[in-house]
Coordinates of C-alpha atoms and ligand atoms in Angstrom, one line a residue:
M239 CA -27.2 -18.8 58.2
Y240 CA -24.3 -16.4 58.4
E241 CA -23.5 -14.8 61.7
L242 CA -21.5 -11.5 62.3
N243 CA -18.4 -11.9 64.7
R244 CA -19.1 -10.3 68.2
K245 CA -17.2 -7.3 67.9
L246 CA -19.9 -6.5 64.6
R247 CA -22.5 -7.4 66.1
K248 CA -22.5 -5.1 68.5
I249 CA -21.0 -2.0 66.4
E250 CA -22.4 1.2 66.1
G251 CA -21.3 3.5 63.0
Y252 CA -20.7 7.2 62.9
D253 CA -23.9 9.2 63.3
P254 CA -22.9 11.9 60.6
A255 CA -24.7 15.3 61.2
A256 CA -28.0 15.3 59.1
G257 CA -26.6 18.5 56.9
T258 CA -30.3 19.6 55.5
S259 CA -30.7 22.3 57.5
K260 CA -30.6 25.8 56.4
I261 CA -27.8 26.9 58.6
V262 CA -25.3 24.4 59.5
L263 CA -23.5 24.5 62.9
D264 CA -23.1 21.1 63.5
A265 CA -19.5 19.7 62.4
N266 CA -17.0 22.0 62.7
E267 CA -17.0 23.0 58.8
S268 CA -15.5 26.0 57.6
P269 CA -18.4 28.2 56.1
F270 CA -16.2 29.0 53.0
N271 CA -16.5 26.6 50.0
I272 CA -13.4 26.2 48.1
N273 CA -15.2 26.6 45.2
D274 CA -16.4 29.9 45.4
T275 CA -12.3 31.1 45.9
F276 CA -10.6 29.0 43.4
R277 CA -13.3 27.9 41.1
E278 CA -11.4 28.2 38.0
E279 CA -7.7 27.3 39.1
I280 CA -10.0 23.8 40.6
A281 CA -11.8 23.5 37.0
E282 CA -8.8 24.0 35.0
G283 CA -6.6 21.5 37.5
V284 CA -9.1 18.9 37.3
G285 CA -9.9 19.4 33.8
K286 CA -6.3 18.2 32.9
L287 CA -6.0 14.8 35.0
A288 CA -5.5 11.5 33.4
L289 CA -8.4 10.0 35.3
N290 CA -7.9 6.8 33.4
R291 CA -4.5 6.5 35.4
Y292 CA -4.0 5.2 39.0
P293 CA -3.4 8.2 41.4
D294 CA 0.0 8.9 42.7
P295 CA 0.0 6.3 45.7
Y296 CA 2.3 9.0 47.8
A297 CA 0.0 12.4 46.8
T298 CA 3.6 13.8 46.1
E299 CA 2.4 17.2 44.8
A300 CA -0.3 17.7 47.6
V301 CA 2.7 16.7 50.1
K302 CA 4.9 19.0 48.8
A303 CA 2.2 21.9 49.0
F304 CA 1.4 20.7 52.6
A305 CA 4.8 20.7 53.6
K306 CA 5.8 24.3 52.6
F307 CA 2.3 25.4 54.1
Y308 CA 3.4 23.9 57.7
N309 CA 7.4 24.3 56.8
V310 CA 8.0 20.6 57.7
P311 CA 10.1 18.2 55.7
E312 CA 8.3 16.3 52.8
S313 CA 9.6 13.4 54.0
F314 CA 7.8 13.4 57.2
V315 CA 4.5 13.7 55.6
T316 CA 2.3 10.7 54.7
A317 CA -1.1 11.7 53.0
G318 CA -4.6 9.7 53.9
N319 CA -8.3 9.6 52.8
G320 CA -9.1 12.4 55.6
S321 CA -7.0 12.2 58.9
D322 CA -10.0 9.9 59.6
E323 CA -8.3 6.8 57.5
L324 CA -4.8 8.0 59.4
I325 CA -6.4 7.0 62.7
S326 CA -7.6 3.6 61.1
I327 CA -4.4 3.2 59.7
I328 CA -2.1 3.6 63.0
T329 CA -4.3 2.1 65.1
S330 CA -4.6 -0.8 62.8
C331 CA -0.7 -0.8 62.4
F332 CA 1.2 0.3 65.2
L333 CA -0.7 -1.6 67.9
E334 CA -1.1 -5.2 67.9
K335 CA -3.9 -7.4 68.9
G336 CA -4.4 -6.6 73.0
D337 CA -2.2 -3.8 73.4
K338 CA -3.2 -1.0 75.4
I339 CA -4.4 2.6 74.0
L340 CA -5.0 5.3 76.2
T341 CA -7.7 7.8 75.0
L342 CA -9.7 10.3 77.2
S343 CA -13.1 11.6 77.5
P344 CA -15.1 14.0 76.1
D345 CA -12.5 13.7 73.1
F346 CA -13.2 12.7 69.3
S347 CA -14.9 9.4 69.6
M348 CA -13.1 8.0 66.4
Y349 CA -10.1 7.2 68.7
A350 CA -11.8 4.6 70.8
F351 CA -13.8 3.4 68.1
Y352 CA -10.9 2.0 65.7
G353 CA -9.1 0.6 68.9
K354 CA -12.0 -1.2 69.8
L355 CA -12.6 -2.5 66.4
Y356 CA -9.0 -3.5 66.0
E357 CA -9.1 -5.6 68.8
T358 CA -6.4 -3.0 71.3
N359 CA -7.3 -3.1 74.9
V360 CA -8.8 0.6 75.0
T361 CA -8.6 2.6 78.2
V362 CA -10.6 5.6 78.5
M363 CA -9.6 8.5 81.0
Q364 CA -12.2 10.8 82.3
K365 CA -11.5 14.6 82.0
D366 CA -12.1 16.8 85.1
D367 CA -15.6 17.9 84.6
I368 CA -15.2 21.6 85.9
Y369 CA -12.0 22.5 83.5
N370 CA -12.5 19.4 81.2
T371 CA -9.1 19.1 80.4
F372 CA -6.5 16.5 81.4
S373 CA -3.5 16.7 83.5
V374 CA -0.3 15.8 81.8
G375 CA 1.2 14.5 84.8
K376 CA -1.5 12.0 85.3
V377 CA -1.4 10.7 81.8
I378 CA 2.6 10.4 82.1
E379 CA 1.9 8.4 85.4
H380 CA -1.0 6.3 83.7
C381 CA 1.1 5.3 80.5
N382 CA 4.3 4.4 82.6
N383 CA 2.6 2.3 85.2
N384 CA 0.2 0.8 82.7
D385 CA 2.3 -0.5 79.7
I386 CA 0.5 1.9 77.4
K387 CA 1.5 1.4 74.0
A388 CA -0.1 4.5 72.5
V389 CA -1.5 7.6 73.9
I390 CA -4.0 9.5 71.5
F391 CA -6.0 12.7 71.9
S392 CA -6.8 15.8 69.9
N393 CA -5.1 19.4 70.9
P394 CA -7.1 21.7 70.9
C395 CA -9.8 19.3 71.8
N396 CA -12.8 18.5 70.1
P397 CA -15.3 18.9 71.3
T398 CA -14.4 20.7 74.5
S399 CA -12.5 23.5 72.6
L400 CA -9.9 23.7 75.0
G401 CA -5.8 23.6 74.3
I402 CA -2.7 22.4 76.2
K403 CA 0.2 24.5 75.4
R404 CA 3.2 23.5 73.4
E405 CA 5.6 22.9 76.8
E406 CA 3.0 20.5 78.3
I407 CA 2.9 18.7 75.5
I408 CA 6.4 18.3 75.0
R409 CA 6.8 17.3 78.7
L410 CA 4.4 14.5 78.1
I411 CA 6.1 13.2 75.1
K412 CA 9.8 13.3 76.6
N413 CA 8.4 11.3 79.7
V414 CA 6.7 8.6 78.4
F415 CA 8.0 5.7 76.2
C416 CA 5.1 5.2 74.1
L417 CA 3.7 6.3 71.0
V418 CA 2.0 9.5 71.5
I419 CA -0.4 10.8 68.3
I420 CA -1.5 14.3 68.5
D421 CA -4.7 15.2 66.5
E422 CA -4.1 19.0 65.4
A423 CA -7.3 19.1 63.5
Y424 CA -8.2 22.6 65.2
M425 CA -4.4 23.9 65.7
D426 CA -5.0 26.4 62.6
F427 CA -6.7 28.3 64.8
W428 CA -4.6 28.6 67.7
T429 CA -0.8 28.8 68.2
E430 CA 0.6 26.1 69.8
S431 CA 1.1 23.0 67.5
I432 CA 4.4 21.0 68.0
L433 CA 5.1 20.7 64.3
P434 CA 8.2 23.0 64.5
D435 CA 9.6 20.3 66.9
I436 CA 8.5 17.2 65.6
A437 CA 12.1 16.3 64.1
Q438 CA 12.9 16.1 67.6
F439 CA 11.2 13.1 68.6
D440 CA 10.9 9.7 67.4
N441 CA 7.6 8.5 69.3
V442 CA 5.0 11.0 67.8
I443 CA 2.4 11.5 65.0
V444 CA 0.8 14.6 64.4
L445 CA -2.6 14.4 62.6
K446 CA -3.8 17.2 60.5
T447 CA -6.7 17.7 58.0
L448 CA -7.9 20.1 55.2
S449 CA -11.6 19.3 56.7
K450 CA -11.7 22.1 59.1
A451 CA -10.2 25.4 58.9
L452 CA -9.0 25.1 55.3
G453 CA -12.6 24.3 54.2
A454 CA -12.1 21.3 52.3
A455 CA -13.9 18.6 54.5
G456 CA -15.7 17.4 50.9
I457 CA -12.6 16.2 49.3
R458 CA -11.3 13.8 52.3
L459 CA -7.8 14.7 52.5
G460 CA -5.7 14.5 56.0
F461 CA -2.1 14.3 56.4
A462 CA 0.2 12.3 59.4
V463 CA 3.7 14.3 60.0
A464 CA 5.8 12.0 61.8
G465 CA 9.6 11.1 61.7
E466 CA 10.9 9.3 58.8
T467 CA 10.7 5.8 60.7
I468 CA 7.4 6.2 61.5
T469 CA 6.4 7.8 58.1
G470 CA 8.1 5.0 56.2
A471 CA 6.0 2.3 58.1
L472 CA 2.7 4.6 57.5
R473 CA 3.5 4.9 53.5
A474 CA 3.9 1.3 53.4
A475 CA 1.0 0.0 55.5
K476 CA -1.7 2.4 54.1
S477 CA -3.7 1.1 50.8
P478 CA -1.9 2.0 47.7
Y479 CA -4.3 4.2 46.5
N480 CA -5.7 5.9 49.3
T481 CA -6.4 9.3 47.9
D482 CA -7.7 10.0 44.7
L483 CA -6.6 12.3 41.9
L484 CA -9.2 14.8 42.4
S485 CA -8.4 15.3 46.2
Q486 CA -4.8 15.5 45.7
E487 CA -5.3 18.1 43.1
I488 CA -7.6 20.2 44.7
G489 CA -5.6 19.7 48.3
R490 CA -2.5 21.1 46.2
I491 CA -4.2 24.1 44.9
V492 CA -5.9 24.7 48.3
L493 CA -2.5 24.2 50.3
S494 CA -0.7 26.5 47.9
H495 CA -3.0 29.6 48.9
P496 CA -1.7 30.5 52.4
E497 CA -2.8 33.8 52.3
T498 CA -6.2 32.9 51.7
A499 CA -6.5 30.4 54.2
K500 CA -4.9 33.3 56.9
E501 CA -7.7 35.5 56.0
N502 CA -10.6 32.8 56.3
I503 CA -9.1 31.8 59.4
N504 CA -8.8 35.3 60.9
Y505 CA -12.3 35.8 60.1
I506 CA -13.7 32.5 61.6
V507 CA -11.8 33.2 64.8
T508 CA -12.9 36.7 65.1
A509 CA -16.5 35.6 64.2
R510 CA -16.0 32.6 67.2
E511 CA -14.9 35.6 69.4
K512 CA -18.4 37.7 69.1
L513 CA -20.4 34.1 69.0
Q514 CA -18.9 33.2 72.3
E515 CA -19.1 36.7 74.1
E516 CA -22.8 36.3 73.3
L517 CA -23.3 32.9 74.6
V518 CA -21.6 34.0 78.0
K519 CA -23.9 36.9 78.2
L520 CA -26.8 34.3 77.3
S521 CA -25.1 31.9 80.2
D522 CA -25.1 34.8 82.8
R523 CA -28.9 35.8 82.4
Y524 CA -30.2 31.8 81.7
P525 CA -28.9 29.5 84.0
C526 CA -29.7 26.4 82.2
L527 CA -26.7 27.3 80.6
D528 CA -24.1 25.9 83.1
K529 CA -20.9 26.8 81.5
V530 CA -19.8 28.2 78.1
Y531 CA -15.8 26.8 77.9
D532 CA -13.2 28.9 76.7
S533 CA -12.3 28.2 73.1
V534 CA -9.1 28.3 71.0
T535 CA -11.1 26.6 68.2
N536 CA -13.7 27.4 65.5
F537 CA -16.5 26.1 68.4
V538 CA -18.2 26.6 71.2
F539 CA -18.8 24.0 74.2
I540 CA -21.6 24.3 76.4
K541 CA -22.6 22.3 79.3
T542 CA -26.5 22.5 79.8
S543 CA -29.2 20.3 81.2
K544 CA -31.5 21.4 78.3
G545 CA -29.5 20.5 75.4
L546 CA -32.0 18.1 73.7
E547 CA -34.6 20.7 74.1
I548 CA -32.2 23.4 72.3
Y549 CA -31.3 21.4 69.6
E550 CA -34.6 20.0 68.7
K551 CA -36.2 23.4 68.9
L552 CA -33.3 25.0 66.7
L553 CA -33.7 22.0 64.0
T554 CA -37.3 23.4 63.5
R555 CA -36.0 26.9 62.8
G556 CA -33.8 25.5 60.2
I557 CA -30.4 25.5 62.4
S558 CA -28.2 22.5 63.4
I559 CA -25.8 22.4 66.4
R560 CA -24.3 19.5 67.8
Y561 CA -26.2 17.5 70.7
M562 CA -24.2 15.6 72.9
G563 CA -25.9 14.7 76.4
I564 CA -25.3 17.3 78.8
Y565 CA -23.1 19.4 76.3
I566 CA -24.2 21.2 72.9
R567 CA -21.6 22.1 70.4
I568 CA -21.9 25.4 68.1
T569 CA -19.8 25.9 65.2
S570 CA -19.1 29.5 64.3
G571 CA -20.5 30.0 60.9
T572 CA -20.5 33.4 59.0
E573 CA -21.5 36.2 61.3
E574 CA -24.7 36.6 59.8
E575 CA -25.2 32.6 60.4
N576 CA -24.0 33.3 64.2
A577 CA -26.5 36.1 64.7
E578 CA -29.4 34.3 63.3
F579 CA -28.6 31.5 65.5
I580 CA -28.1 33.8 68.6
D581 CA -31.7 35.1 68.0
A582 CA -33.2 32.1 67.9
L583 CA -31.6 30.8 70.8
K584 CA -32.8 33.9 72.9
D585 CA -36.0 33.0 71.9
I586 CA -36.0 29.4 72.6
L587 CA -34.2 30.3 76.3
A588 CA -37.2 32.7 77.1
Q589 CA -39.2 29.6 76.3
I590 CA -37.7 26.9 78.1
C591 CA -35.4 28.6 80.7
E592 CA -35.9 30.4 83.8
A593 CA -33.9 34.0 83.8
E594 CA -31.8 35.0 86.5
Ligands
PLP1267 C1 -12.8 16.8 62.1 C2 -11.7 15.9 62.6 C3 -11.2 14.9 62.2 C4 -11.4 14.1 60.8 O1 -10.8 14.6 59.8 P1 -10.9 14.1 58.4 O2 -9.9 14.5 57.9 O3 -12.1 14.9 57.7 O4 -11.0 12.5 58.3 C5 -10.3 14.2 62.9 N1 -9.7 14.6 64.2 C6 -11.0 15.7 64.8 C7 -10.4 15.9 66.2 C8 -11.9 16.2 64.3 O5 -12.4 17.0 64.7

């Protein structure tokens, strides 16, 4: 009888958000569908594609549009099937079996997942529980004292919604010998990207995605930005046709409209600020919402002992948020969706929590 090997016997796949709710605030997506904004341009662009042919292995047109959008050299950019695929390629290729990789917690779970899958030696450093962020000094010390080959984290962080400033990130990069992978999936909502400095460093990979601020999670397009040596290796190591013709074309269109992206981002940030204010007010009234963290992203992160009850009761009202043990995470939707969520939450808190 065929038996799975040890690492596959205990593997747990990613548990995706269900997505059948009326109001979906659980996956940090954009509330704006690019098909509403660019329907004609997409129909025309996609209509012309030679779908009998293999796609461009380097997604040249999408990469060009990305490079222009973020003002980085094209020669620094690799396209991937979502940044998720790029995380997989980086952990499998830039680390050898048994190499030590440092991740943090709470942070995006896929880093440790791929690290383990590729048989690297994963260390998870716990973040300070009160501030839920990490000390750059501690990470530098840990990397240098423990022969860490790569450190990977998101900035701003999913799920904590907090960010670390550019100078601190640069201090980290300059003081370690290992590869530093910075996942800037949410940096479009903040201002502390290190992309403007990327050419100075030969040990950095910045990951970007079209899935969050740019509203294109459905097309699976992510990008890695790094110096030419790393980029050359990434392009060589990835599977040849990792991004398809449709994604490349739709990605190119989305990235060619920075003004639309900016408008949407401004809307989302304003909506998230309001959402957060409402949540802070509720946490003042209901101590069972222990802490509403600051946010520099499109979502709000809350520490609460009632997470499961809140999550389940919201679901029965057609609203999905993310439940994560002692935390819940709520993506900002449209202003109307957020208002509906707040109304539902007020009802639920009145039922299940003592007011102050
Ligand atoms: C959503 C998310 C991703 C995944 O991006 P894809 O490009 O859709 O694979 C990567 N990193 C973080 C931190 C995320 O939250």
